[in-house]
PDB file of C-alpha atoms in Angstrom:
ATOM      1  CA  UNK A  19       0.000   0.000   0.000  1.00 71.00           C
ATOM      2  CA  UNK A  20       1.340   3.396  -0.945  1.00 79.00           C
ATOM      3  CA  UNK A  21       0.931   6.285   1.477  1.00 81.00           C
ATOM      4  CA  UNK A  22      -1.087   8.720  -0.561  1.00 83.00           C
ATOM      5  CA  UNK A  23      -3.105  11.880  -0.290  1.00 87.00           C
ATOM      6  CA  UNK A  24      -6.029  10.117   1.375  1.00 88.00           C
ATOM      7  CA  UNK A  25      -3.906   9.045   4.346  1.00 90.00           C
ATOM      8  CA  UNK A  26      -2.981  12.620   5.126  1.00 92.00           C
ATOM      9  CA  UNK A  27      -6.538  13.852   4.573  1.00 93.00           C
ATOM     10  CA  UNK A  28      -7.992  11.255   6.951  1.00 93.00           C
ATOM     11  CA  UNK A  29      -5.324  12.098   9.518  1.00 94.00           C
ATOM     12  CA  UNK A  30      -6.127  15.798   9.167  1.00 94.00           C
ATOM     13  CA  UNK A  31      -9.862  15.124   9.532  1.00 94.00           C
ATOM     14  CA  UNK A  32      -9.276  13.018  12.645  1.00 94.00           C
ATOM     15  CA  UNK A  33      -7.072  15.680  14.197  1.00 95.00           C
ATOM     16  CA  UNK A  34      -9.603  18.385  13.332  1.00 95.00           C
ATOM     17  CA  UNK A  35     -12.387  16.423  15.031  1.00 94.00           C
ATOM     18  CA  UNK A  36     -10.323  15.850  18.181  1.00 94.00           C
ATOM     19  CA  UNK A  37      -9.527  19.571  18.318  1.00 94.00           C
ATOM     20  CA  UNK A  38     -13.170  20.439  17.680  1.00 94.00           C
ATOM     21  CA  UNK A  39     -14.312  18.224  20.539  1.00 93.00           C
ATOM     22  CA  UNK A  40     -11.693  19.706  22.895  1.00 93.00           C
ATOM     23  CA  UNK A  41     -12.726  23.248  21.944  1.00 92.00           C
ATOM     24  CA  UNK A  42     -16.411  22.472  22.527  1.00 91.00           C
ATOM     25  CA  UNK A  43     -16.185  20.509  25.753  1.00 89.00           C
ATOM     26  CA  UNK A  44     -13.314  21.856  27.878  1.00 88.00           C
ATOM     27  CA  UNK A  45     -14.140  23.996  30.887  1.00 85.00           C
ATOM     28  CA  UNK A  46     -10.899  25.941  31.058  1.00 87.00           C
ATOM     29  CA  UNK A  47     -10.373  28.816  28.608  1.00 88.00           C
ATOM     30  CA  UNK A  48      -6.777  27.735  27.950  1.00 90.00           C
ATOM     31  CA  UNK A  49      -8.082  24.232  27.182  1.00 90.00           C
ATOM     32  CA  UNK A  50     -10.464  25.703  24.612  1.00 91.00           C
ATOM     33  CA  UNK A  51      -7.554  27.584  23.007  1.00 92.00           C
ATOM     34  CA  UNK A  52      -5.551  24.338  22.804  1.00 93.00           C
ATOM     35  CA  UNK A  53      -8.453  22.786  20.891  1.00 94.00           C
ATOM     36  CA  UNK A  54      -8.546  25.713  18.459  1.00 94.00           C
ATOM     37  CA  UNK A  55      -4.799  25.348  17.877  1.00 94.00           C
ATOM     38  CA  UNK A  56      -5.246  21.662  17.063  1.00 94.00           C
ATOM     39  CA  UNK A  57      -7.973  22.509  14.541  1.00 95.00           C
ATOM     40  CA  UNK A  58      -5.752  25.103  12.814  1.00 95.00           C
ATOM     41  CA  UNK A  59      -2.903  22.580  12.661  1.00 95.00           C
ATOM     42  CA  UNK A  60      -5.168  19.962  11.112  1.00 95.00           C
ATOM     43  CA  UNK A  61      -6.089  22.444   8.372  1.00 95.00           C
ATOM     44  CA  UNK A  62      -2.406  23.250   7.840  1.00 95.00           C
ATOM     45  CA  UNK A  63      -1.601  19.547   7.498  1.00 95.00           C
ATOM     46  CA  UNK A  64      -4.337  19.164   4.888  1.00 94.00           C
ATOM     47  CA  UNK A  65      -3.046  22.168   2.938  1.00 94.00           C
ATOM     48  CA  UNK A  66       0.536  20.883   2.944  1.00 93.00           C
ATOM     49  CA  UNK A  67      -0.713  17.475   1.773  1.00 92.00           C
ATOM     50  CA  UNK A  68      -2.446  19.174  -1.150  1.00 90.00           C
ATOM     51  CA  UNK A  69       0.756  21.078  -1.824  1.00 89.00           C
ATOM     52  CA  UNK A  70       2.666  17.795  -2.182  1.00 88.00           C
ATOM     53  CA  UNK A  71       0.091  15.826  -4.138  1.00 88.00           C
ATOM     54  CA  UNK A  72      -1.579  18.593  -6.122  1.00 81.00           C
ATOM     55  CA  UNK A  73      -0.502  20.023  -9.417  1.00 79.00           C
ATOM     56  CA  UNK A  74       2.508  22.312  -9.686  1.00 76.00           C
ATOM     57  CA  UNK A  75       0.410  25.506  -9.692  1.00 77.00           C
ATOM     58  CA  UNK A  76      -0.996  24.938  -6.208  1.00 83.00           C
ATOM     59  CA  UNK A  77       2.236  23.623  -4.697  1.00 85.00           C
ATOM     60  CA  UNK A  78       3.550  27.059  -3.790  1.00 87.00           C
ATOM     61  CA  UNK A  79       0.337  28.938  -3.002  1.00 89.00           C
ATOM     62  CA  UNK A  80      -0.811  26.361  -0.419  1.00 91.00           C
ATOM     63  CA  UNK A  81       2.462  26.723   1.454  1.00 91.00           C
ATOM     64  CA  UNK A  82       2.085  30.511   1.436  1.00 92.00           C
ATOM     65  CA  UNK A  83      -1.417  30.044   2.857  1.00 93.00           C
ATOM     66  CA  UNK A  84       0.029  27.875   5.614  1.00 94.00           C
ATOM     67  CA  UNK A  85       2.460  30.654   6.508  1.00 93.00           C
ATOM     68  CA  UNK A  86      -0.443  33.103   6.746  1.00 94.00           C
ATOM     69  CA  UNK A  87      -2.494  30.714   8.883  1.00 94.00           C
ATOM     70  CA  UNK A  88       0.431  30.265  11.292  1.00 94.00           C
ATOM     71  CA  UNK A  89       0.801  34.051  11.585  1.00 93.00           C
ATOM     72  CA  UNK A  90      -2.911  34.546  12.258  1.00 93.00           C
ATOM     73  CA  UNK A  91      -2.904  31.669  14.787  1.00 93.00           C
ATOM     74  CA  UNK A  92      -0.025  33.274  16.674  1.00 92.00           C
ATOM     75  CA  UNK A  93      -1.894  36.598  16.833  1.00 93.00           C
ATOM     76  CA  UNK A  94      -5.085  34.818  17.912  1.00 92.00           C
ATOM     77  CA  UNK A  95      -3.444  32.897  20.736  1.00 92.00           C
ATOM     78  CA  UNK A  96      -1.655  36.004  22.048  1.00 91.00           C
ATOM     79  CA  UNK A  97      -4.882  38.008  22.235  1.00 92.00           C
ATOM     80  CA  UNK A  98      -6.843  35.026  23.562  1.00 91.00           C
ATOM     81  CA  UNK A  99      -4.433  34.443  26.424  1.00 90.00           C
ATOM     82  CA  UNK A 100      -4.373  38.166  27.254  1.00 90.00           C
ATOM     83  CA  UNK A 101      -8.182  38.041  27.422  1.00 89.00           C
ATOM     84  CA  UNK A 102      -7.970  35.027  29.736  1.00 88.00           C
ATOM     85  CA  UNK A 103      -5.638  37.005  32.015  1.00 88.00           C
ATOM     86  CA  UNK A 104      -8.049  39.960  32.136  1.00 88.00           C
ATOM     87  CA  UNK A 105     -10.997  37.672  32.900  1.00 87.00           C
ATOM     88  CA  UNK A 106      -8.947  36.023  35.638  1.00 87.00           C
ATOM     89  CA  UNK A 107      -8.058  39.393  37.168  1.00 85.00           C
ATOM     90  CA  UNK A 108     -11.680  40.453  37.318  1.00 83.00           C
ATOM     91  CA  UNK A 109     -13.390  37.166  38.151  1.00 81.00           C
ATOM     92  CA  UNK A 110     -10.654  35.021  39.764  1.00 81.00           C
ATOM     93  CA  UNK A 111     -11.502  32.189  37.362  1.00 81.00           C
ATOM     94  CA  UNK A 112     -10.992  31.354  33.697  1.00 81.00           C
ATOM     95  CA  UNK A 113     -13.613  28.627  33.566  1.00 83.00           C
ATOM     96  CA  UNK A 114     -15.865  29.303  30.600  1.00 81.00           C
ATOM     97  CA  UNK A 115     -18.827  27.974  32.587  1.00 79.00           C
ATOM     98  CA  UNK A 116     -18.469  30.544  35.319  1.00 80.00           C
ATOM     99  CA  UNK A 117     -17.878  33.663  33.238  1.00 78.00           C
ATOM    100  CA  UNK A 118     -21.585  34.328  32.870  1.00 78.00           C
ATOM    101  CA  UNK A 119     -21.628  38.102  33.135  1.00 78.00           C
ATOM    102  CA  UNK A 120     -23.642  38.492  29.941  1.00 79.00           C
ATOM    103  CA  UNK A 121     -26.223  35.869  30.891  1.00 77.00           C
ATOM    104  CA  UNK A 122     -29.646  37.416  31.405  1.00 68.00           C
TER     105      UNK A 122
ATOM    106  CA  UNK B  19      13.674   7.007   0.266  1.00 52.00           C
ATOM    107  CA  UNK B  20      12.996   3.366   0.913  1.00 69.00           C
ATOM    108  CA  UNK B  21       9.367   2.417   1.064  1.00 83.00           C
ATOM    109  CA  UNK B  22       9.628   0.719   4.443  1.00 87.00           C
ATOM    110  CA  UNK B  23      11.304   3.723   6.035  1.00 88.00           C
ATOM    111  CA  UNK B  24       8.614   6.016   4.683  1.00 89.00           C
ATOM    112  CA  UNK B  25       5.852   3.770   6.022  1.00 91.00           C
ATOM    113  CA  UNK B  26       7.522   3.577   9.404  1.00 92.00           C
ATOM    114  CA  UNK B  27       7.940   7.366   9.542  1.00 93.00           C
ATOM    115  CA  UNK B  28       4.364   8.089   8.502  1.00 93.00           C
ATOM    116  CA  UNK B  29       2.671   5.644  10.845  1.00 94.00           C
ATOM    117  CA  UNK B  30       4.804   6.464  13.870  1.00 95.00           C
ATOM    118  CA  UNK B  31       4.368  10.215  13.335  1.00 95.00           C
ATOM    119  CA  UNK B  32       0.627   9.759  12.821  1.00 95.00           C
ATOM    120  CA  UNK B  33       0.404   7.755  16.050  1.00 95.00           C
ATOM    121  CA  UNK B  34       2.410  10.445  17.850  1.00 95.00           C
ATOM    122  CA  UNK B  35       0.136  13.223  16.576  1.00 95.00           C
ATOM    123  CA  UNK B  36      -3.185  11.498  17.231  1.00 95.00           C
ATOM    124  CA  UNK B  37      -1.956  10.046  20.527  1.00 95.00           C
ATOM    125  CA  UNK B  38      -0.826  13.450  21.753  1.00 95.00           C
ATOM    126  CA  UNK B  39      -4.145  15.015  20.751  1.00 94.00           C
ATOM    127  CA  UNK B  40      -6.100  12.236  22.481  1.00 94.00           C
ATOM    128  CA  UNK B  41      -4.051  12.662  25.634  1.00 93.00           C
ATOM    129  CA  UNK B  42      -5.020  16.348  25.692  1.00 92.00           C
ATOM    130  CA  UNK B  43      -8.624  15.214  25.727  1.00 89.00           C
ATOM    131  CA  UNK B  44      -8.015  12.684  28.522  1.00 89.00           C
ATOM    132  CA  UNK B  45      -5.509  14.614  30.629  1.00 88.00           C
ATOM    133  CA  UNK B  46      -6.929  16.212  33.748  1.00 86.00           C
ATOM    134  CA  UNK B  47      -4.002  18.548  34.389  1.00 88.00           C
ATOM    135  CA  UNK B  48      -3.776  21.607  32.162  1.00 89.00           C
ATOM    136  CA  UNK B  49       0.022  21.736  32.232  1.00 90.00           C
ATOM    137  CA  UNK B  50       0.211  18.117  31.106  1.00 91.00           C
ATOM    138  CA  UNK B  51      -2.258  18.974  28.341  1.00 92.00           C
ATOM    139  CA  UNK B  52       0.103  21.676  27.036  1.00 93.00           C
ATOM    140  CA  UNK B  53       3.011  19.201  27.086  1.00 93.00           C
ATOM    141  CA  UNK B  54       0.924  16.723  25.095  1.00 95.00           C
ATOM    142  CA  UNK B  55       0.105  19.549  22.678  1.00 95.00           C
ATOM    143  CA  UNK B  56       3.863  20.030  22.164  1.00 95.00           C
ATOM    144  CA  UNK B  57       4.207  16.319  21.320  1.00 95.00           C
ATOM    145  CA  UNK B  58       1.337  16.539  18.860  1.00 95.00           C
ATOM    146  CA  UNK B  59       2.845  19.632  17.195  1.00 95.00           C
ATOM    147  CA  UNK B  60       6.222  17.895  16.869  1.00 95.00           C
ATOM    148  CA  UNK B  61       4.448  14.983  15.179  1.00 95.00           C
ATOM    149  CA  UNK B  62       2.840  17.376  12.717  1.00 95.00           C
ATOM    150  CA  UNK B  63       6.240  18.966  12.012  1.00 95.00           C
ATOM    151  CA  UNK B  64       7.561  15.467  11.227  1.00 95.00           C
ATOM    152  CA  UNK B  65       4.604  14.858   8.917  1.00 95.00           C
ATOM    153  CA  UNK B  66       5.485  18.090   7.079  1.00 94.00           C
ATOM    154  CA  UNK B  67       8.956  16.621   6.563  1.00 93.00           C
ATOM    155  CA  UNK B  68       7.471  13.454   5.071  1.00 92.00           C
ATOM    156  CA  UNK B  69       5.554  15.760   2.703  1.00 91.00           C
ATOM    157  CA  UNK B  70       8.901  17.428   1.838  1.00 88.00           C
ATOM    158  CA  UNK B  71       7.801  20.824   3.162  1.00 90.00           C
ATOM    159  CA  UNK B  72      10.963  21.539   5.100  1.00 91.00           C
ATOM    160  CA  UNK B  73      10.447  25.271   5.536  1.00 92.00           C
ATOM    161  CA  UNK B  74       6.954  24.838   7.000  1.00 93.00           C
ATOM    162  CA  UNK B  75       8.268  22.115   9.324  1.00 94.00           C
ATOM    163  CA  UNK B  76      10.939  24.437  10.723  1.00 94.00           C
ATOM    164  CA  UNK B  77       8.417  27.262  11.112  1.00 93.00           C
ATOM    165  CA  UNK B  78       6.070  24.855  12.911  1.00 93.00           C
ATOM    166  CA  UNK B  79       8.738  23.882  15.424  1.00 94.00           C
ATOM    167  CA  UNK B  80       9.777  27.500  15.973  1.00 94.00           C
ATOM    168  CA  UNK B  81       6.313  28.976  16.409  1.00 93.00           C
ATOM    169  CA  UNK B  82       4.147  26.234  17.882  1.00 91.00           C
ATOM    170  CA  UNK B  83       6.624  24.180  19.855  1.00 90.00           C
ATOM    171  CA  UNK B  84       8.759  27.163  20.805  1.00 89.00           C
ATOM    172  CA  UNK B  85       6.515  30.168  21.201  1.00 91.00           C
ATOM    173  CA  UNK B  86       2.847  29.264  21.540  1.00 92.00           C
ATOM    174  CA  UNK B  87       3.320  26.459  24.069  1.00 92.00           C
ATOM    175  CA  UNK B  88       5.494  28.703  26.262  1.00 92.00           C
ATOM    176  CA  UNK B  89       2.863  31.452  25.986  1.00 91.00           C
ATOM    177  CA  UNK B  90       0.185  29.001  27.130  1.00 91.00           C
ATOM    178  CA  UNK B  91       2.321  27.811  30.032  1.00 91.00           C
ATOM    179  CA  UNK B  92       2.816  31.445  31.057  1.00 89.00           C
ATOM    180  CA  UNK B  93      -0.920  32.060  30.943  1.00 88.00           C
ATOM    181  CA  UNK B  94      -1.502  29.013  33.170  1.00 88.00           C
ATOM    182  CA  UNK B  95       1.200  30.091  35.614  1.00 87.00           C
ATOM    183  CA  UNK B  96      -0.194  33.632  35.784  1.00 85.00           C
ATOM    184  CA  UNK B  97      -3.668  32.427  36.755  1.00 81.00           C
ATOM    185  CA  UNK B  98      -2.716  30.502  39.914  1.00 77.00           C
ATOM    186  CA  UNK B  99      -6.038  30.448  41.660  1.00 68.00           C
ATOM    187  CA  UNK B 100      -7.968  29.363  38.614  1.00 64.00           C
ATOM    188  CA  UNK B 101      -8.395  25.627  38.434  1.00 65.00           C
ATOM    189  CA  UNK B 102      -5.544  23.756  36.849  1.00 71.00           C
ATOM    190  CA  UNK B 103      -7.937  20.984  35.995  1.00 72.00           C
ATOM    191  CA  UNK B 104      -8.684  20.396  32.370  1.00 73.00           C
ATOM    192  CA  UNK B 105     -11.907  18.485  32.774  1.00 76.00           C
ATOM    193  CA  UNK B 106     -14.832  18.423  30.428  1.00 77.00           C
ATOM    194  CA  UNK B 107     -18.171  20.033  30.965  1.00 77.00           C
ATOM    195  CA  UNK B 108     -20.441  17.019  31.387  1.00 77.00           C
ATOM    196  CA  UNK B 109     -23.566  18.810  30.235  1.00 80.00           C
ATOM    197  CA  UNK B 110     -22.151  20.000  26.922  1.00 81.00           C
ATOM    198  CA  UNK B 111     -19.930  16.981  26.231  1.00 85.00           C
ATOM    199  CA  UNK B 112     -22.674  14.724  24.902  1.00 87.00           C
ATOM    200  CA  UNK B 113     -24.121  17.111  22.274  1.00 89.00           C
ATOM    201  CA  UNK B 114     -20.593  18.231  21.390  1.00 89.00           C
ATOM    202  CA  UNK B 115     -19.582  14.604  20.849  1.00 90.00           C
ATOM    203  CA  UNK B 116     -22.608  14.044  18.630  1.00 92.00           C
ATOM    204  CA  UNK B 117     -21.785  17.076  16.458  1.00 93.00           C
ATOM    205  CA  UNK B 118     -18.121  16.052  16.258  1.00 92.00           C
ATOM    206  CA  UNK B 119     -18.987  12.488  15.199  1.00 93.00           C
ATOM    207  CA  UNK B 120     -21.215  13.822  12.423  1.00 93.00           C
ATOM    208  CA  UNK B 121     -18.459  16.179  11.245  1.00 93.00           C
ATOM    209  CA  UNK B 122     -15.980  13.277  11.362  1.00 91.00           C
ATOM    210  CA  UNK B 123     -18.201  11.022   9.257  1.00 93.00           C
ATOM    211  CA  UNK B 124     -18.748  13.799   6.701  1.00 93.00           C
ATOM    212  CA  UNK B 125     -15.078  14.786   6.385  1.00 91.00           C
ATOM    213  CA  UNK B 126     -13.850  11.181   6.246  1.00 90.00           C
ATOM    214  CA  UNK B 127     -16.394  10.332   3.592  1.00 91.00           C
ATOM    215  CA  UNK B 128     -15.371  13.320   1.476  1.00 90.00           C
ATOM    216  CA  UNK B 129     -11.655  12.565   1.977  1.00 88.00           C
ATOM    217  CA  UNK B 130     -11.934   8.893   0.978  1.00 87.00           C
ATOM    218  CA  UNK B 131     -14.706   8.989  -1.587  1.00 87.00           C
ATOM    219  CA  UNK B 132     -13.548  11.932  -3.713  1.00 85.00           C
ATOM    220  CA  UNK B 133     -11.278  11.341  -6.671  1.00 83.00           C
ATOM    221  CA  UNK B 134      -8.672  13.986  -5.968  1.00 80.00           C
ATOM    222  CA  UNK B 135      -6.668  13.246  -9.108  1.00 77.00           C
ATOM    223  CA  UNK B 136      -3.566  13.178  -6.956  1.00 71.00           C
ATOM    224  CA  UNK B 137      -0.293  13.453  -8.787  1.00 73.00           C
ATOM    225  CA  UNK B 138       3.050  13.102  -7.162  1.00 70.00           C
ATOM    226  CA  UNK B 139       5.363  15.455  -8.946  1.00 69.00           C
ATOM    227  CA  UNK B 140       8.795  16.395  -7.804  1.00 72.00           C
ATOM    228  CA  UNK B 141       8.637  18.349  -4.557  1.00 74.00           C
ATOM    229  CA  UNK B 142       9.342  22.050  -4.523  1.00 77.00           C
ATOM    230  CA  UNK B 143      12.976  22.890  -4.099  1.00 79.00           C
ATOM    231  CA  UNK B 144      14.279  26.110  -2.531  1.00 82.00           C
ATOM    232  CA  UNK B 145      10.992  26.568  -0.718  1.00 83.00           C
ATOM    233  CA  UNK B 146      12.121  29.399   1.511  1.00 87.00           C
ATOM    234  CA  UNK B 147      13.217  31.476  -1.485  1.00 90.00           C
ATOM    235  CA  UNK B 148      10.038  30.722  -3.450  1.00 89.00           C
ATOM    236  CA  UNK B 149       7.728  31.475  -0.502  1.00 90.00           C
ATOM    237  CA  UNK B 150       9.585  34.684   0.271  1.00 90.00           C
ATOM    238  CA  UNK B 151       9.487  35.841  -3.344  1.00 91.00           C
ATOM    239  CA  UNK B 152       5.794  35.161  -3.749  1.00 90.00           C
ATOM    240  CA  UNK B 153       5.086  36.861  -0.401  1.00 90.00           C
ATOM    241  CA  UNK B 154       6.561  40.142  -1.595  1.00 91.00           C
ATOM    242  CA  UNK B 155       5.419  39.853  -5.213  1.00 91.00           C
ATOM    243  CA  UNK B 156       2.106  38.106  -5.669  1.00 91.00           C
ATOM    244  CA  UNK B 157       0.823  38.176  -2.073  1.00 92.00           C
ATOM    245  CA  UNK B 158       2.053  41.646  -1.135  1.00 94.00           C
ATOM    246  CA  UNK B 159      -1.360  42.909   0.032  1.00 95.00           C
ATOM    247  CA  UNK B 160      -2.110  39.961   2.382  1.00 93.00           C
ATOM    248  CA  UNK B 161       1.471  40.242   3.586  1.00 93.00           C
ATOM    249  CA  UNK B 162       0.947  43.896   4.554  1.00 94.00           C
ATOM    250  CA  UNK B 163      -2.391  43.109   6.174  1.00 94.00           C
ATOM    251  CA  UNK B 164      -0.712  40.332   8.130  1.00 93.00           C
ATOM    252  CA  UNK B 165       1.944  42.768   9.313  1.00 94.00           C
ATOM    253  CA  UNK B 166      -0.761  45.177  10.533  1.00 95.00           C
ATOM    254  CA  UNK B 167      -2.635  42.292  12.193  1.00 95.00           C
ATOM    255  CA  UNK B 168       0.449  41.136  14.079  1.00 94.00           C
ATOM    256  CA  UNK B 169       1.191  44.690  15.238  1.00 94.00           C
ATOM    257  CA  UNK B 170      -2.406  45.169  16.347  1.00 94.00           C
ATOM    258  CA  UNK B 171      -2.355  41.832  18.198  1.00 93.00           C
ATOM    259  CA  UNK B 172       0.911  42.757  19.908  1.00 92.00           C
ATOM    260  CA  UNK B 173      -0.376  46.160  21.046  1.00 93.00           C
ATOM    261  CA  UNK B 174      -3.773  44.718  21.958  1.00 92.00           C
ATOM    262  CA  UNK B 175      -2.305  41.910  24.051  1.00 90.00           C
ATOM    263  CA  UNK B 176      -0.089  44.357  25.958  1.00 89.00           C
ATOM    264  CA  UNK B 177      -2.989  46.781  26.477  1.00 90.00           C
ATOM    265  CA  UNK B 178      -5.237  43.992  27.755  1.00 87.00           C
ATOM    266  CA  UNK B 179      -2.731  42.294  30.004  1.00 82.00           C
ATOM    267  CA  UNK B 180      -1.293  45.489  31.450  1.00 82.00           C
ATOM    268  CA  UNK B 181      -2.336  46.139  35.056  1.00 73.00           C
ATOM    269  CA  UNK B 182      -3.577  49.537  36.148  1.00 70.00           C
ATOM    270  CA  UNK B 183      -1.079  51.433  38.274  1.00 67.00           C
ATOM    271  CA  UNK B 184      -3.320  51.115  41.325  1.00 70.00           C
ATOM    272  CA  UNK B 185      -3.730  47.351  40.881  1.00 69.00           C
ATOM    273  CA  UNK B 186      -0.023  46.972  40.321  1.00 70.00           C
ATOM    274  CA  UNK B 187       0.770  48.811  43.559  1.00 73.00           C
ATOM    275  CA  UNK B 188      -1.625  46.610  45.565  1.00 74.00           C
ATOM    276  CA  UNK B 189      -0.237  43.486  43.910  1.00 72.00           C
ATOM    277  CA  UNK B 190       3.358  44.524  44.638  1.00 74.00           C
ATOM    278  CA  UNK B 191       2.488  45.217  48.276  1.00 77.00           C
ATOM    279  CA  UNK B 192       0.866  41.808  48.765  1.00 77.00           C
ATOM    280  CA  UNK B 193       3.814  40.137  47.042  1.00 75.00           C
ATOM    281  CA  UNK B 194       6.214  41.931  49.398  1.00 78.00           C
ATOM    282  CA  UNK B 195       4.219  40.740  52.391  1.00 77.00           C
ATOM    283  CA  UNK B 196       4.250  37.172  51.066  1.00 72.00           C
ATOM    284  CA  UNK B 197       7.989  37.275  50.550  1.00 74.00           C
ATOM    285  CA  UNK B 198       8.570  38.505  54.078  1.00 75.00           C
ATOM    286  CA  UNK B 199       6.609  35.512  55.327  1.00 66.00           C
ATOM    287  CA  UNK B 200       4.949  37.443  58.169  1.00 54.00           C
ATOM    288  CA  UNK B 201       1.471  36.536  59.311  1.00 50.00           C
ATOM    289  CA  UNK B 202      -0.158  39.663  57.929  1.00 50.00           C
ATOM    290  CA  UNK B 203      -1.287  37.930  54.758  1.00 47.00           C
ATOM    291  CA  UNK B 204      -4.595  36.186  54.739  1.00 50.00           C
ATOM    292  CA  UNK B 205      -3.764  32.475  54.421  1.00 48.00           C
ATOM    293  CA  UNK B 206      -6.560  32.038  51.908  1.00 50.00           C
ATOM    294  CA  UNK B 207      -4.741  34.377  49.530  1.00 49.00           C
ATOM    295  CA  UNK B 208      -1.522  32.408  49.642  1.00 45.00           C
ATOM    296  CA  UNK B 209      -1.591  29.468  47.275  1.00 50.00           C
ATOM    297  CA  UNK B 210       2.009  28.422  47.465  1.00 52.00           C
ATOM    298  CA  UNK B 211       3.816  28.465  50.800  1.00 50.00           C
ATOM    299  CA  UNK B 212       5.636  31.771  51.243  1.00 51.00           C
ATOM    300  CA  UNK B 213       9.194  31.704  50.011  1.00 50.00           C
ATOM    301  CA  UNK B 214      11.863  32.097  52.674  1.00 50.00           C
ATOM    302  CA  UNK B 215      13.670  35.391  52.348  1.00 49.00           C
ATOM    303  CA  UNK B 216      17.404  35.465  51.753  1.00 48.00           C
ATOM    304  CA  UNK B 217      18.154  36.249  55.409  1.00 45.00           C
ATOM    305  CA  UNK B 218      16.373  33.149  56.640  1.00 43.00           C
ATOM    306  CA  UNK B 219      18.166  30.934  54.168  1.00 42.00           C
ATOM    307  CA  UNK B 220      21.507  32.265  55.306  1.00 39.00           C
ATOM    308  CA  UNK B 221      20.956  31.850  59.023  1.00 38.00           C
TER     309      UNK B 221
END
């Protein structure tokens, strides 16, 4: 059996689903951010797989996209963790279940 | 590359990635979860190498394994009284699992069933040069927007995380009291036992 595009796509889908479940179910805000990071990495893996197995035109542009996604993910995690710190300072918790200030 | 070596690399890296991600889900300690995330990210960097995307693999190790995991550990350390536990919310876990299983079935079906017309041409060579050239030629506008985004995120994170002067003064005072180890601090406020001051260590 040859390791082909489908192997990487299935792996990416599996990783995306694990990250999705972590992001939906974790109580801690940092745990939710870890899940989001896993989802972004799964998408990156899929894009790089298409870069290797796609035609020559997409080989470069997918890798450039991956660079952009990594940059945006870094910005997202920095702001997300700063937000977690502010919530902790005001509420003494970063549990997403207990930050219910906007609940009616 | 020999076929057996490639198979071995792919399957072991895939097991490392999925295993690390699963351990995040299972792990009850948030710090352990971040360490498992590092393992998973290293596995993905190895998978990039098997896809001959060397530049992306190096960037992955630098940014995810180096920077983002340390940032997360800092955030956990700076929120000491928040729970370190990484448990699931029982009420939302069941519907979340249902949604995730449906997404998994859909994505797997698309990934396996579609005829992607995959070709395996020669891998890109000199990737760093090609990516850099296309960033400042073809993708110059997204590149500039990304620069603005990173600057805004940097300034925004500092502005959010910065303490007010008043808060900072109160915090510094309580820290001083903790370091002295006198009884003036409410024991509820002290999570870790107060550190001995230098004088006590010496005597």
